[in-house]
Every structure is written in structure tokens, then in C-alpha cells.
Amino acid sequence: MTPDTLHPLVARLTTALGYPYLDSEAEAAATLPAGDSLLFLPAHGKAHMETPDIAVVLPELVGALGASTTMGGAVAGPAYEKQLREQLGGIALPAIVVLRGGRPLGSLSRMRDWDEFLERLSAVLARSAASH
């Protein structure tokens, strides 16, 4: 699956908003900002009713969570999505993976309400910052 075969709202992340479409951890480390990023795993190969919803919310989450820093956003290609699912214990899709310097810190699966997204993703960021 290529960016042009994605759901239009997911494709919008790469075309209109300029989010990179990443195929590997090495590509993530080379492409994303040194700080934190939210990587969208859109459930490639399987249409999922929550995928478009998360695609719409993701830029807002990047803005809200990265208000005081430079936070990036990105979309995982199928191979990277599969690798991250295995690495993070078979997380359910669609999901958002929190990356720091291109390395996964944690994830949040499925669509959530706004407050839960902020609370749980902030907790991943804070937990990881405290351990450094």
C-alpha cells in the first residue's frame, strides 16, 4: 500500500500536512525531528472504521501535545506498522505510537475521546522524560 492508496483522510496527512510516510525505524530516525513525534498506524490492508477519525484528530493532538516543543507527526507504511506491532506486543490497530528521536516510547490503540487521548499520550511522554 502506498500513500496514494490510503483512505483520503489518512492520505491528507502526508499530502496536505506534509507528514512523512515511513517504512522503517531507520527512516523514522533520519526523517523525524530529534524530539517527540506521533506516528499513526492506520491498519494497512484492513479497512477500519476508526482510522479516518484518528486521521482527523492526529494533527490536533500534535498541536496540543507539542505546544511548547516541536512535535512531529507521521504515518507508518505497512512494513513499519507490522514491525512496531511486533515490537510493542501486538497492539490493536489503528494506533498512535509515541516516538522520541525516531524510537518508540509507547502507544495508544483505537479511537478515544479527546481528554483520554491527551491524558494517556501525555503520560507516555512524561514517563519517558522522567526516565532520561
Tab-separated table of C-alpha atoms in Angstrom:
chain	number	residue	atom	x	y	z
A	1	MET	CA	0.000	0.000	0.000
A	2	THR	CA	1.355	3.397	-0.934
A	3	PRO	CA	0.297	6.816	0.333
A	4	ASP	CA	-1.961	7.284	-2.695
A	5	THR	CA	-3.979	4.131	-1.851
A	6	LEU	CA	-4.718	5.195	1.726
A	7	HIS	CA	-8.087	6.426	2.954
A	8	PRO	CA	-8.353	10.068	1.774
A	9	LEU	CA	-8.204	11.416	5.337
A	10	VAL	CA	-5.035	9.427	6.046
A	11	ALA	CA	-3.521	10.463	2.705
A	12	ARG	CA	-4.283	14.097	3.628
A	13	LEU	CA	-1.799	13.776	6.491
A	14	THR	CA	1.016	13.133	4.018
A	15	THR	CA	-0.136	15.311	1.121
A	16	ALA	CA	-1.718	18.419	2.663
A	17	LEU	CA	0.064	18.428	6.042
A	18	GLY	CA	3.428	17.082	4.880
A	19	TYR	CA	3.666	14.235	7.397
A	20	PRO	CA	6.318	11.743	6.282
A	21	TYR	CA	5.233	8.260	5.220
A	22	LEU	CA	7.747	5.967	6.911
A	23	ASP	CA	8.705	2.414	6.053
A	24	SER	CA	11.241	1.649	8.809
A	25	GLU	CA	12.671	2.713	12.159
A	26	ALA	CA	15.855	3.861	10.404
A	27	GLU	CA	13.776	6.075	8.116
A	28	ALA	CA	11.914	7.451	11.148
A	29	ALA	CA	15.179	8.266	12.943
A	30	ALA	CA	16.546	10.005	9.833
A	31	THR	CA	13.359	11.885	8.915
A	32	LEU	CA	11.597	12.922	12.125
A	33	PRO	CA	12.620	15.780	14.404
A	34	ALA	CA	15.009	14.876	17.236
A	35	GLY	CA	12.217	15.415	19.767
A	36	ASP	CA	8.854	13.728	20.018
A	37	SER	CA	6.514	12.613	17.240
A	38	LEU	CA	3.161	10.898	16.967
A	39	LEU	CA	3.219	8.092	14.411
A	40	PHE	CA	-0.105	6.884	13.045
A	41	LEU	CA	-0.545	3.170	12.348
A	42	PRO	CA	-3.694	3.222	10.181
A	43	ALA	CA	-4.351	-0.547	9.962
A	44	HIS	CA	-2.971	-1.195	6.489
A	45	GLY	CA	-4.711	-3.834	4.441
A	46	LYS	CA	-7.788	-3.773	6.641
A	47	ALA	CA	-10.418	-1.072	6.443
A	48	HIS	CA	-11.167	0.044	9.964
A	49	MET	CA	-13.945	2.463	10.853
A	50	GLU	CA	-11.781	4.308	13.429
A	51	THR	CA	-8.928	5.023	11.001
A	52	PRO	CA	-10.464	8.171	9.422
A	53	ASP	CA	-11.426	9.515	12.850
A	54	ILE	CA	-7.888	9.197	14.196
A	55	ALA	CA	-6.528	10.737	10.986
A	56	VAL	CA	-8.640	13.836	11.640
A	57	VAL	CA	-7.680	14.083	15.326
A	58	LEU	CA	-3.931	13.408	14.910
A	59	PRO	CA	-2.891	16.919	13.766
A	60	GLU	CA	-4.837	18.399	16.673
A	61	LEU	CA	-3.058	16.065	19.098
A	62	VAL	CA	0.329	17.009	17.625
A	63	GLY	CA	-0.561	20.672	18.138
A	64	ALA	CA	-1.901	20.236	21.663
A	65	LEU	CA	0.845	17.940	22.961
A	66	GLY	CA	3.633	19.784	21.173
A	67	ALA	CA	2.503	23.295	22.096
A	68	SER	CA	5.739	24.076	23.952
A	69	THR	CA	8.040	21.967	21.765
A	70	THR	CA	8.446	20.980	18.173
A	71	MET	CA	6.431	17.790	17.832
A	72	GLY	CA	6.141	15.971	14.542
A	73	GLY	CA	3.558	13.692	13.029
A	74	ALA	CA	3.981	10.808	10.603
A	75	VAL	CA	2.213	7.837	9.031
A	76	ALA	CA	3.671	4.331	9.132
A	77	GLY	CA	3.823	2.248	5.981
A	78	PRO	CA	2.737	-1.418	6.143
A	79	ALA	CA	6.174	-2.914	6.901
A	80	TYR	CA	6.906	-0.410	9.675
A	81	GLU	CA	3.404	-0.855	11.074
A	82	LYS	CA	3.962	-4.626	11.257
A	83	GLN	CA	7.399	-4.180	12.866
A	84	LEU	CA	6.034	-1.827	15.525
A	85	ARG	CA	3.081	-4.076	16.305
A	86	GLU	CA	5.501	-6.939	16.979
A	87	GLN	CA	7.910	-4.712	18.921
A	88	LEU	CA	5.144	-3.231	21.091
A	89	GLY	CA	3.418	-6.505	21.910
A	90	GLY	CA	0.780	-6.857	19.204
A	91	ILE	CA	-1.043	-3.580	19.787
A	92	ALA	CA	-4.520	-3.235	18.302
A	93	LEU	CA	-4.955	-1.080	15.226
A	94	PRO	CA	-5.416	1.691	14.376
A	95	ALA	CA	-2.959	3.161	16.858
A	96	ILE	CA	-0.762	6.127	17.636
A	97	VAL	CA	2.828	5.388	18.623
A	98	VAL	CA	4.792	7.994	20.549
A	99	LEU	CA	8.329	8.290	19.189
A	100	ARG	CA	11.313	10.175	20.579
A	101	GLY	CA	14.156	10.624	18.143
A	102	GLY	CA	12.501	8.002	15.939
A	103	ARG	CA	12.390	5.358	18.699
A	104	PRO	CA	9.071	4.072	20.105
A	105	LEU	CA	8.214	5.032	23.689
A	106	GLY	CA	4.669	3.693	23.914
A	107	SER	CA	1.362	3.571	22.117
A	108	LEU	CA	-2.357	4.096	22.362
A	109	SER	CA	-4.709	1.935	20.320
A	110	ARG	CA	-8.086	2.795	18.858
A	111	MET	CA	-10.155	5.963	18.905
A	112	ARG	CA	-10.537	7.725	22.260
A	113	ASP	CA	-12.281	10.837	23.463
A	114	TRP	CA	-10.164	13.994	23.435
A	115	ASP	CA	-9.405	14.098	27.159
A	116	GLU	CA	-8.350	10.457	27.229
A	117	PHE	CA	-6.051	10.955	24.223
A	118	LEU	CA	-4.364	13.902	25.935
A	119	GLU	CA	-4.111	12.214	29.322
A	120	ARG	CA	-2.741	8.898	28.102
A	121	LEU	CA	-0.352	10.275	25.471
A	122	SER	CA	0.917	12.914	27.936
A	123	ALA	CA	1.564	10.113	30.437
A	124	VAL	CA	3.730	8.245	27.886
A	125	LEU	CA	5.694	11.419	27.174
A	126	ALA	CA	6.138	12.265	30.866
A	127	ARG	CA	7.087	8.720	31.859
A	128	SER	CA	9.730	8.623	29.152
A	129	ALA	CA	11.075	12.079	30.013
A	130	ALA	CA	11.412	11.095	33.678
A	131	SER	CA	13.467	8.028	32.784
A	132	HIS	CA	16.076	10.076	30.890
